[in-house]
Amino acid sequence: MLRTRKIRWLSGTMVLLAILTLLLPQALLPQAAAAQAQTSGIDAVLVADVSNSMNTSDRDKISNEAMKMFIDMLPVQGDKVGIVAYTDQVEREKAMLEIQSDADKSSLKDFIDQLGRGPYTDVSVGVAEAVNILNHGADPSHSPMIVLLADGNNDFNKTKGRTQAQSDADLAKAVKEAQDQGIPVYTIGLNADGKLNKDALADLAQQTGGKSFITDTPDDLPQILSEIFADHAKLNVVKLPSVTGNGSYQEVTVNVPNDSVLEANISIMSSKPVEVQLTDPSGQAVDLNSDAAKLSTSKSYSLVKLLKPQEGDWKLRVKGAPKDSIDINLLFNYDLQLVVDPIKTKSYTKGDKVDLAAKLENGGQPLQDNDLYTDMKATLVVKDVDTGKSEEQPLENTGSGFAGTFEVPDNHNYELVIRAEEDSFYRESEPITINTSGAAAGNGSQPTTSGGEQDKPFPWLPVILGVIALIVVGVGAWFLMGWLKRKNRGFVGQMVVEIRDENTGDKSYPQYKKLVSFRGRFHLHQLLQLDPELKETEKYVFTPSNGDRIIIRNTAGGTLEKSGRAVDASSGVELKNGDRLSIPLQQADKTILIEYLV
């Protein structure tokens, strides 16, 4: 009976929510879209085919090197990365790990180095698992992506009865989920053995809004990963002069164009190790393991990351083996968004003019450094929604933004996007929809009525019913807002999480998990990056409480230890700042140690 009432209440709530959506001021909707657009974090899942066929396609495991370089290129903190290694099943996987330190990046790269090979392969397995990982571990404010490294071919285990049709159906389902959630799949086809299924990989990328790359040599993979990173982050790869090693240091100038650069990634790709030195614009030598710069090295690349670098010419000195070709690329990270001023109206007809203005924002505020606009160009991209055709027209650079006018060419519907670009990056605005009402609309004519119609009595009944309806909606809205407030209530503080192996007594290093990204509720398994071994932690659910406190509840019933004492968690245990928990796991033979800090 209780469940029936709850279903009826929720059904009524959904109806009221639909009504309120129609009644809310439309001006709020673009603001919500803009707020969503003002995020720059990345949640990436790297998917690698580790079947035995890769022994010829990627004999030296350069794909592993490429994935590690991608991880090194990510910002020092904030982004999330997951990894899937598959054959005809998931061989190994790493759930989404939020990067908070160099140690987190090292953990991911160590995991990649441990990947082995196995028989058979099924592309759908890898893609489906990557989508699943993003479904359960992605940050809603981040931009998700999948990078697939494979030859695109399937090789099924005949004893399992798996068919190509079944694999195609599973892949189509995963692609549909990726499309619905805006997850682009970037594919890298490895064609060293000449058996690449390039059409399948290209189709997968095209369907999801990603890009497809092909290479005959795994030596190209670090360069390709740079281009994928740049494309997803709306950056341009800046090519620096190549160097042919001669056994001595050779100098290359790295220009940081403005002080809006958050990070500069200098990737140095070579077949043999290189030595690197760096000086800043003042001529001072830079420590490559400091707060100003970090050097990451591997057997096929070196990557120098400059952190909030000073504007000006930096000097990079590289020393490579004689005759070794050294390619150097540069990628800047910017925390910038291109925001368009609201247009005056949403309905136009042929010949109407729409004035447009856009500017760059940093952290939701107008960009203060107008020098960044100096070399930028902006273009208005107009898509005729009715015909599917697109056209471009240049916009004026005003020195502190971009401006122009769009004249509606026909009574069609249009989608407008402004793209601003300079050598190292580009940004695109959220689409603006121009709706036309047709030639008959907006002509100023008014409907006429006959005298008989004017003599009709005032319609009291509809008015009374309308007032009653508004009162009902208002009361329902009040209850709904209260429910939504509780449902979307946020968390504060962070949790320090350690995992103790009860067989060896060893503890993992502490991980600091910020809680601000969660709303309403979350379970412990999410905090543990959805590690399959720790799946039983799904039954421990956290909800917010008053006074910066939170409640943990064991939905399956049972006890846990709080500050050394066993407590019943079935009805909920309140945590305040400094409280510690010990949660023993039966299936994994491990104990989760938690400290809540505000």
XYZ file of C-alpha atoms in Angstrom:
598
model
C 0.000 0.000 0.000
C 2.859 2.352 0.910
C 4.597 1.578 -2.370
C 1.359 2.338 -4.301
C 0.987 5.739 -2.602
C 4.629 6.508 -3.343
C 4.190 5.650 -7.029
C 1.051 7.817 -7.242
C 2.849 10.705 -5.506
C 5.838 10.428 -7.827
C 3.537 10.283 -10.873
C 1.805 13.470 -9.732
C 5.173 15.037 -9.072
C 6.347 14.276 -12.612
C 3.200 15.890 -14.028
C 3.744 18.990 -11.899
C 7.387 19.069 -12.937
C 6.367 19.041 -16.582
C 3.914 21.917 -15.931
C 6.551 23.919 -14.071
C 9.043 23.384 -16.877
C 6.594 25.048 -19.238
C 5.876 27.862 -16.788
C 9.484 28.648 -15.816
C 10.917 31.801 -17.400
C 12.565 30.770 -20.625
C 15.426 33.159 -19.941
C 16.681 30.753 -17.264
C 17.210 27.909 -19.716
C 20.073 29.450 -21.702
C 21.790 30.305 -18.413
C 21.636 26.662 -17.356
C 23.033 25.600 -20.708
C 25.801 28.166 -20.431
C 26.678 26.997 -16.939
C 26.963 23.459 -18.231
C 29.125 24.629 -21.100
C 31.536 26.377 -18.739
C 33.326 23.188 -17.767
C 36.686 22.075 -19.028
C 37.376 18.792 -17.208
C 37.825 15.548 -19.128
C 36.662 12.053 -18.186
C 38.444 9.624 -20.515
C 38.387 5.848 -20.847
C 41.313 4.381 -22.764
C 40.358 1.083 -24.439
C 43.085 -1.241 -25.708
C 42.787 -4.425 -27.747
C 45.211 -6.832 -26.015
C 44.505 -9.874 -28.174
C 47.348 -11.888 -29.645
C 46.793 -10.292 -33.069
C 48.300 -7.118 -31.593
C 51.638 -8.899 -31.344
C 52.080 -8.095 -35.038
C 50.050 -4.874 -35.185
C 51.890 -3.366 -32.196
C 54.896 -5.565 -31.485
C 56.656 -3.072 -29.197
C 53.481 -2.039 -27.323
C 53.776 1.571 -28.442
C 50.022 1.814 -27.854
C 50.861 1.556 -24.158
C 53.317 4.429 -24.559
C 50.682 6.522 -26.308
C 48.153 5.961 -23.524
C 50.743 6.940 -20.932
C 51.556 10.131 -22.815
C 47.849 10.993 -22.967
C 47.729 10.657 -19.171
C 50.817 12.843 -18.780
C 49.212 15.550 -20.933
C 46.199 15.844 -18.630
C 46.199 18.648 -16.046
C 47.900 18.033 -12.716
C 44.542 17.732 -10.926
C 40.847 17.232 -11.606
C 40.410 14.998 -14.667
C 39.392 11.337 -14.489
C 40.779 8.350 -16.409
C 39.649 4.748 -16.709
C 41.277 1.905 -18.649
C 39.820 -1.201 -20.325
C 41.966 -4.005 -21.747
C 39.893 -6.516 -23.699
C 40.074 -9.643 -25.866
C 36.732 -11.393 -26.277
C 36.184 -10.472 -22.633
C 37.395 -7.751 -20.299
C 40.856 -8.926 -19.290
C 41.646 -6.050 -16.942
C 40.089 -2.711 -16.165
C 40.741 0.362 -14.094
C 37.638 2.225 -12.948
C 37.554 6.025 -13.176
C 40.395 7.476 -11.112
C 40.365 11.187 -10.333
C 43.853 12.570 -10.841
C 44.935 14.513 -7.745
C 48.695 14.021 -7.803
C 51.666 12.670 -9.744
C 51.188 9.445 -7.790
C 47.745 8.985 -9.378
C 49.239 9.345 -12.854
C 51.994 6.888 -11.940
C 49.375 4.405 -10.725
C 47.569 4.565 -14.066
C 50.793 4.198 -16.059
C 51.942 1.266 -13.914
C 48.604 -0.422 -14.619
C 49.179 0.022 -18.380
C 52.675 -1.479 -18.141
C 51.188 -4.627 -16.578
C 48.783 -5.372 -19.456
C 49.377 -8.715 -21.156
C 48.022 -10.460 -24.258
C 45.322 -13.089 -24.716
C 43.461 -15.086 -27.394
C 40.390 -13.953 -29.369
C 38.909 -10.457 -29.668
C 35.492 -8.745 -29.748
C 35.437 -4.957 -30.200
C 31.932 -4.640 -28.754
C 33.185 -5.916 -25.368
C 35.717 -3.102 -24.993
C 33.393 -0.309 -26.146
C 30.440 -1.482 -24.037
C 32.565 -1.690 -20.895
C 33.997 1.793 -21.503
C 30.478 3.250 -21.757
C 29.516 1.378 -18.584
C 32.496 2.819 -16.697
C 31.571 6.353 -17.758
C 27.934 5.741 -16.784
C 28.947 4.883 -13.223
C 32.062 6.943 -12.582
C 32.021 10.108 -14.714
C 31.708 13.602 -13.267
C 28.530 15.204 -14.696
C 30.389 18.520 -15.099
C 33.181 16.958 -17.178
C 33.386 16.203 -20.886
C 33.438 12.405 -21.466
C 35.391 10.599 -24.182
C 36.580 7.136 -25.225
C 39.825 6.369 -27.050
C 39.900 2.946 -28.727
C 43.203 1.442 -29.935
C 42.504 -1.643 -32.064
C 42.741 -3.169 -35.546
C 38.919 -3.327 -35.729
C 38.733 -7.074 -36.353
C 36.884 -9.697 -34.352
C 38.073 -13.248 -33.669
C 35.501 -15.255 -31.743
C 36.026 -18.328 -29.621
C 34.040 -20.955 -31.528
C 33.460 -23.013 -28.381
C 31.398 -20.156 -26.901
C 29.060 -19.920 -29.917
C 29.492 -16.151 -30.214
C 28.401 -14.789 -33.622
C 29.168 -11.607 -35.547
C 25.477 -10.695 -35.428
C 25.485 -10.829 -31.636
C 28.620 -8.724 -31.483
C 27.133 -6.174 -33.908
C 23.976 -5.932 -31.798
C 25.968 -5.356 -28.606
C 28.133 -2.734 -30.327
C 25.051 -0.950 -31.699
C 23.585 -0.814 -28.186
C 26.805 0.660 -26.781
C 26.983 3.203 -29.615
C 23.386 4.271 -28.953
C 24.215 4.838 -25.272
C 27.288 6.851 -26.257
C 25.210 8.964 -28.654
C 22.529 9.613 -26.032
C 25.100 10.732 -23.473
C 27.330 12.729 -25.805
C 30.350 10.427 -25.526
C 32.589 10.659 -28.624
C 34.644 7.582 -29.480
C 38.027 8.310 -31.034
C 39.403 5.278 -32.862
C 43.026 4.510 -33.736
C 43.432 1.748 -36.284
C 46.691 -0.215 -36.035
C 47.523 -1.547 -39.491
C 51.021 -2.942 -39.146
C 49.946 -6.391 -40.411
C 47.739 -5.027 -43.226
C 44.492 -6.472 -41.801
C 42.901 -3.285 -40.543
C 39.098 -3.040 -40.608
C 39.221 0.725 -41.178
C 35.573 1.049 -42.267
C 34.256 -0.373 -38.987
C 36.480 1.940 -36.923
C 35.640 4.999 -39.027
C 31.912 4.254 -38.735
C 32.169 3.887 -34.955
C 33.890 7.272 -34.648
C 31.513 8.985 -37.078
C 28.383 7.748 -35.306
C 29.521 9.104 -31.943
C 31.044 12.418 -33.040
C 34.659 11.319 -32.616
C 37.451 11.034 -35.167
C 39.192 8.074 -36.736
C 42.955 7.720 -37.251
C 44.962 5.068 -39.092
C 48.656 4.281 -38.828
C 50.925 1.668 -40.370
C 53.511 2.136 -37.638
C 52.975 2.373 -33.904
C 55.632 5.096 -33.825
C 52.888 7.518 -34.958
C 50.693 6.816 -31.951
C 52.049 9.497 -29.592
C 51.441 12.112 -32.298
C 47.906 10.826 -32.898
C 47.094 10.877 -29.171
C 48.263 14.498 -29.079
C 45.820 15.362 -31.858
C 42.959 13.539 -30.098
C 43.677 15.363 -26.843
C 43.773 18.672 -28.720
C 40.547 17.995 -30.626
C 38.575 17.107 -27.523
C 39.918 20.058 -25.517
C 39.444 22.456 -28.497
C 43.154 23.134 -28.822
C 45.465 23.402 -31.807
C 48.719 21.448 -31.935
C 51.556 23.912 -32.471
C 54.381 22.306 -34.444
C 57.853 23.388 -33.330
C 60.968 22.901 -35.487
C 62.109 19.289 -35.665
C 65.609 18.450 -34.554
C 68.063 15.861 -35.865
C 70.201 14.694 -32.975
C 73.953 15.318 -33.115
C 75.032 14.382 -29.599
C 74.977 17.999 -28.399
C 72.302 20.291 -26.993
C 70.224 22.127 -29.613
C 67.932 25.038 -28.788
C 64.265 25.497 -29.723
C 62.182 28.576 -28.804
C 58.855 27.941 -27.070
C 56.687 31.067 -27.118
C 53.997 31.411 -24.432
C 51.728 34.010 -26.102
C 49.831 35.367 -23.085
C 49.269 34.996 -19.355
C 45.937 33.176 -19.799
C 47.766 29.879 -20.396
C 47.154 27.435 -17.537
C 49.570 24.781 -18.771
C 51.908 24.266 -21.703
C 52.606 20.672 -22.769
C 55.803 20.219 -24.775
C 55.866 16.686 -26.196
C 59.212 15.428 -27.473
C 58.975 12.250 -29.537
C 61.987 10.219 -30.580
C 63.049 6.610 -31.023
C 65.900 7.024 -28.531
C 66.163 8.788 -25.171
C 66.828 12.535 -25.160
C 68.134 14.896 -22.508
C 66.190 18.096 -21.830
C 67.000 21.496 -20.333
C 64.780 24.563 -20.021
C 65.212 28.272 -19.293
C 62.439 30.804 -18.642
C 61.992 34.162 -20.467
C 64.360 35.855 -17.989
C 67.116 33.379 -18.843
C 66.941 31.455 -15.551
C 67.320 27.667 -15.601
C 64.092 25.845 -14.675
C 63.989 22.838 -12.354
C 62.045 20.163 -14.275
C 60.725 18.589 -11.078
C 59.238 21.627 -9.369
C 56.030 23.616 -9.023
C 56.955 25.484 -12.213
C 57.600 22.527 -14.535
C 57.453 18.742 -14.581
C 59.250 16.274 -16.844
C 57.751 12.865 -17.681
C 59.799 10.375 -19.672
C 59.220 7.039 -21.348
C 60.977 4.921 -23.948
C 59.380 6.755 -26.902
C 58.639 10.262 -25.601
C 59.465 12.967 -23.097
C 56.864 15.499 -21.974
C 57.598 18.823 -20.294
C 54.587 20.426 -18.574
C 54.857 24.130 -17.717
C 52.463 25.149 -14.936
C 50.953 28.644 -15.236
C 53.927 29.723 -17.355
C 55.165 33.276 -17.678
C 54.392 34.998 -20.982
C 57.376 35.217 -23.345
C 60.033 33.110 -25.049
C 61.181 30.010 -23.206
C 64.252 28.131 -24.437
C 64.073 24.348 -24.739
C 67.402 22.556 -25.192
C 67.373 18.912 -26.322
C 70.262 16.508 -26.793
C 69.551 13.409 -28.860
C 71.544 10.555 -30.326
C 73.292 11.323 -33.647
C 70.897 11.199 -36.637
C 67.884 10.511 -34.373
C 64.802 12.431 -35.558
C 63.183 14.412 -32.722
C 59.656 15.817 -33.245
C 58.456 18.535 -30.880
C 54.824 19.605 -30.443
C 53.252 22.208 -28.192
C 49.775 22.232 -26.621
C 48.418 24.987 -24.396
C 45.632 24.422 -21.869
C 43.244 27.349 -21.392
C 40.316 27.739 -18.987
C 38.300 29.812 -21.452
C 34.750 29.722 -22.803
C 33.205 31.652 -25.684
C 29.897 33.134 -24.564
C 27.320 34.853 -26.807
C 25.205 37.731 -25.512
C 21.486 36.839 -25.372
C 19.608 37.817 -28.531
C 16.550 40.028 -28.237
C 13.870 37.678 -29.529
C 13.454 34.057 -30.551
C 11.124 34.491 -33.552
C 12.139 36.029 -36.870
C 11.018 36.205 -40.497
C 12.880 36.507 -43.780
C 14.964 39.693 -43.991
C 15.170 40.291 -40.234
C 18.607 41.096 -38.854
C 20.077 39.503 -35.734
C 22.856 41.397 -33.960
C 25.429 39.066 -32.425
C 28.168 39.725 -29.873
C 30.476 37.210 -28.182
C 33.386 37.334 -25.772
C 35.788 35.033 -23.996
C 35.212 34.306 -20.331
C 37.538 32.867 -17.726
C 35.835 31.160 -14.800
C 32.528 32.811 -15.699
C 34.029 36.329 -15.778
C 34.950 38.397 -18.879
C 38.554 37.919 -19.930
C 40.745 40.673 -18.491
C 43.698 40.166 -20.839
C 42.462 41.760 -24.071
C 45.851 41.100 -25.684
C 44.632 37.547 -26.256
C 42.161 38.879 -28.830
C 44.913 40.483 -30.927
C 45.560 37.594 -33.320
C 42.159 35.912 -33.053
C 39.661 35.480 -35.852
C 35.989 34.658 -35.424
C 33.533 33.029 -37.801
C 29.777 32.651 -37.699
C 28.730 29.154 -38.799
C 25.105 29.126 -39.993
C 23.300 25.819 -40.428
C 19.944 25.800 -42.217
C 18.119 23.189 -40.151
C 15.460 22.698 -42.834
C 17.890 21.968 -45.697
C 20.960 20.784 -43.759
C 23.264 23.214 -45.600
C 25.892 25.258 -43.723
C 27.567 28.556 -44.543
C 30.205 30.687 -42.842
C 30.708 34.422 -42.551
C 33.500 36.362 -40.807
C 32.841 38.417 -37.686
C 34.524 41.624 -36.555
C 37.196 41.492 -33.860
C 36.377 44.470 -31.611
C 39.503 44.113 -29.485
C 37.506 42.856 -26.502
C 35.193 40.430 -28.274
C 33.518 39.685 -31.587
C 30.483 41.206 -33.291
C 28.435 40.830 -36.451
C 24.952 40.699 -37.942
C 23.067 37.739 -39.361
C 20.326 38.488 -41.882
C 17.679 35.770 -42.041
C 17.760 34.634 -45.697
C 14.502 32.659 -45.722
C 11.624 31.500 -43.566
C 13.604 28.522 -42.338
C 14.964 27.523 -38.943
C 18.665 28.151 -38.337
C 21.350 27.126 -35.871
C 24.128 29.656 -35.275
C 27.527 28.833 -33.770
C 30.388 31.292 -33.321
C 33.914 29.898 -33.583
C 36.903 31.951 -32.410
C 40.423 30.752 -33.162
C 44.092 31.601 -32.928
C 47.220 29.524 -33.490
C 47.116 27.534 -30.248
C 43.420 27.064 -29.474
C 39.847 27.608 -30.579
C 36.518 27.862 -28.846
C 32.946 27.372 -30.056
C 29.844 28.911 -28.533
C 26.724 27.049 -27.534
C 24.320 26.907 -30.532
C 21.734 29.670 -30.930
C 18.434 28.614 -32.511
C 16.661 31.061 -34.799
C 12.990 30.159 -35.279
C 11.033 31.727 -38.135
C 7.273 32.055 -38.052
C 6.689 32.118 -41.807
C 5.495 34.850 -44.181
C 2.014 35.018 -42.712
C 3.218 35.785 -39.196
C 4.038 39.170 -37.781
C 1.906 41.136 -40.298
C 0.121 43.137 -37.590
C -3.393 41.963 -38.451
C -5.850 41.379 -35.590
C -8.702 38.860 -35.448
C -12.173 40.376 -35.780
C -15.340 39.363 -33.971
C -19.018 39.761 -34.775
C -21.426 41.697 -32.606
C -23.077 38.467 -31.470
C -19.777 37.192 -30.141
C -19.257 40.411 -28.188
C -22.641 40.004 -26.465
C -21.756 36.623 -24.972
C -21.715 36.509 -21.134
C -18.370 36.589 -19.330
C -16.967 33.008 -19.031
C -16.877 32.749 -15.233
C -16.588 28.947 -15.067
C -13.300 28.674 -17.025
C -11.849 31.519 -14.965
C -12.796 29.839 -11.663
C -11.417 26.499 -12.867
C -8.240 28.240 -13.967
C -7.776 29.851 -10.541
C -8.317 26.486 -8.821
C -5.802 24.886 -11.190
C -3.222 27.576 -10.401
C -3.726 27.033 -6.663
C -3.279 23.263 -7.097
C -0.151 23.802 -9.194
C 1.204 26.280 -6.634
C 0.714 23.889 -3.717
C 2.148 21.023 -5.743
C 5.098 23.184 -6.763
C 5.796 24.011 -3.123
C 5.941 20.314 -2.218
C 7.909 19.568 -5.385
C 10.525 22.221 -4.692
C 10.990 20.851 -1.194
C 11.412 17.343 -2.573
C 13.837 18.504 -5.264
C 15.829 20.456 -2.689
C 16.223 17.330 -0.588
C 16.865 15.187 -3.667
C 19.604 17.478 -5.012
C 21.107 18.569 -1.710
C 24.856 18.721 -1.982
C 27.692 17.461 0.188
C 30.615 19.318 1.734
C 34.093 18.310 2.759
C 36.050 15.253 1.761
C 36.779 11.693 2.798
C 40.190 10.178 3.364
C 39.990 6.576 2.170
C 42.440 3.743 2.799
C 42.081 0.033 2.028
C 43.666 -2.542 4.335
C 44.400 -6.061 3.101
C 43.489 -8.355 6.005
C 45.751 -11.141 4.706
C 48.945 -9.076 4.657
C 48.063 -6.095 6.857
C 49.200 -3.713 4.108
C 47.329 -0.441 3.619
C 46.949 1.584 0.422
C 48.141 5.176 0.403
C 45.448 7.653 1.531
C 43.144 8.961 -1.202
C 41.379 12.281 -0.655
C 37.910 12.200 -2.193
C 36.095 15.529 -2.510
C 32.329 15.224 -2.101
C 31.124 18.432 -3.763
C 30.322 16.714 -7.075
C 27.701 14.422 -5.466
C 24.032 15.353 -5.089
C 21.310 13.752 -2.979
C 23.044 10.424 -2.335
C 25.935 8.236 -3.434
C 27.218 4.810 -2.482
C 30.643 3.816 -1.231
C 31.419 1.861 -4.395
C 31.374 5.144 -6.358
C 33.930 6.591 -3.951
C 36.121 3.523 -4.580
C 36.115 4.119 -8.361
C 33.735 1.163 -8.895
C 36.514 -1.368 -8.360
C 34.856 -4.722 -9.271
C 36.646 -6.436 -6.362
C 34.890 -4.072 -3.920
C 31.403 -4.359 -5.419
C 29.796 -5.270 -2.077
C 30.367 -1.649 -0.943
C 27.356 -0.679 -3.103
C 25.127 -1.398 -0.100
C 26.691 1.466 1.919
C 24.818 4.647 0.980
C 25.653 8.249 2.001
C 23.060 11.042 2.270
C 23.553 14.660 3.466
C 22.441 15.757 6.928
C 22.204 19.075 8.776
C 25.197 21.026 10.028
C 27.735 19.767 7.464
C 27.161 16.192 8.574
C 26.371 13.097 6.516
C 24.554 9.813 7.118
C 25.897 6.389 6.131
C 23.401 3.532 5.940
C 23.914 -0.162 5.213
C 20.925 -0.891 2.955
C 21.418 -4.645 3.425
C 21.468 -4.340 7.214
C 24.447 -4.937 9.480
C 27.073 -3.186 11.593
C 30.261 -1.234 11.073
C 32.858 0.273 13.399
C 32.746 3.974 14.270
C 35.683 5.232 16.326
C 36.430 1.648 17.394
C 32.858 0.737 18.449
C 30.445 -1.482 16.543
C 27.263 0.392 15.556
C 24.084 -0.625 13.757
C 24.214 0.927 10.277
C 20.874 -0.391 9.048
C 19.030 2.703 10.294
C 21.842 5.148 9.552
C 24.949 6.433 11.341
C 25.668 10.176 11.435
C 29.219 11.381 10.711
C 30.647 14.728 11.785
C 34.033 16.286 11.136
C 36.858 13.951 12.207
C 34.768 10.792 12.601
C 36.407 7.558 11.468
C 34.824 4.367 10.144
C 36.063 0.824 9.612
C 33.993 -1.225 7.170
C 35.009 -4.891 6.881
C 34.268 -6.642 3.588
C 33.448 -10.323 3.584
C 33.966 -11.172 -0.086
C 37.210 -9.258 -0.693
C 38.829 -9.917 2.717
C 39.653 -6.225 2.999
C 38.664 -3.369 5.306
C 37.743 0.114 4.120
C 39.030 2.855 6.448
C 37.304 6.248 6.165
C 37.839 9.603 7.861
C 35.313 12.399 7.220
C 36.784 15.915 7.092
C 34.951 19.225 6.632
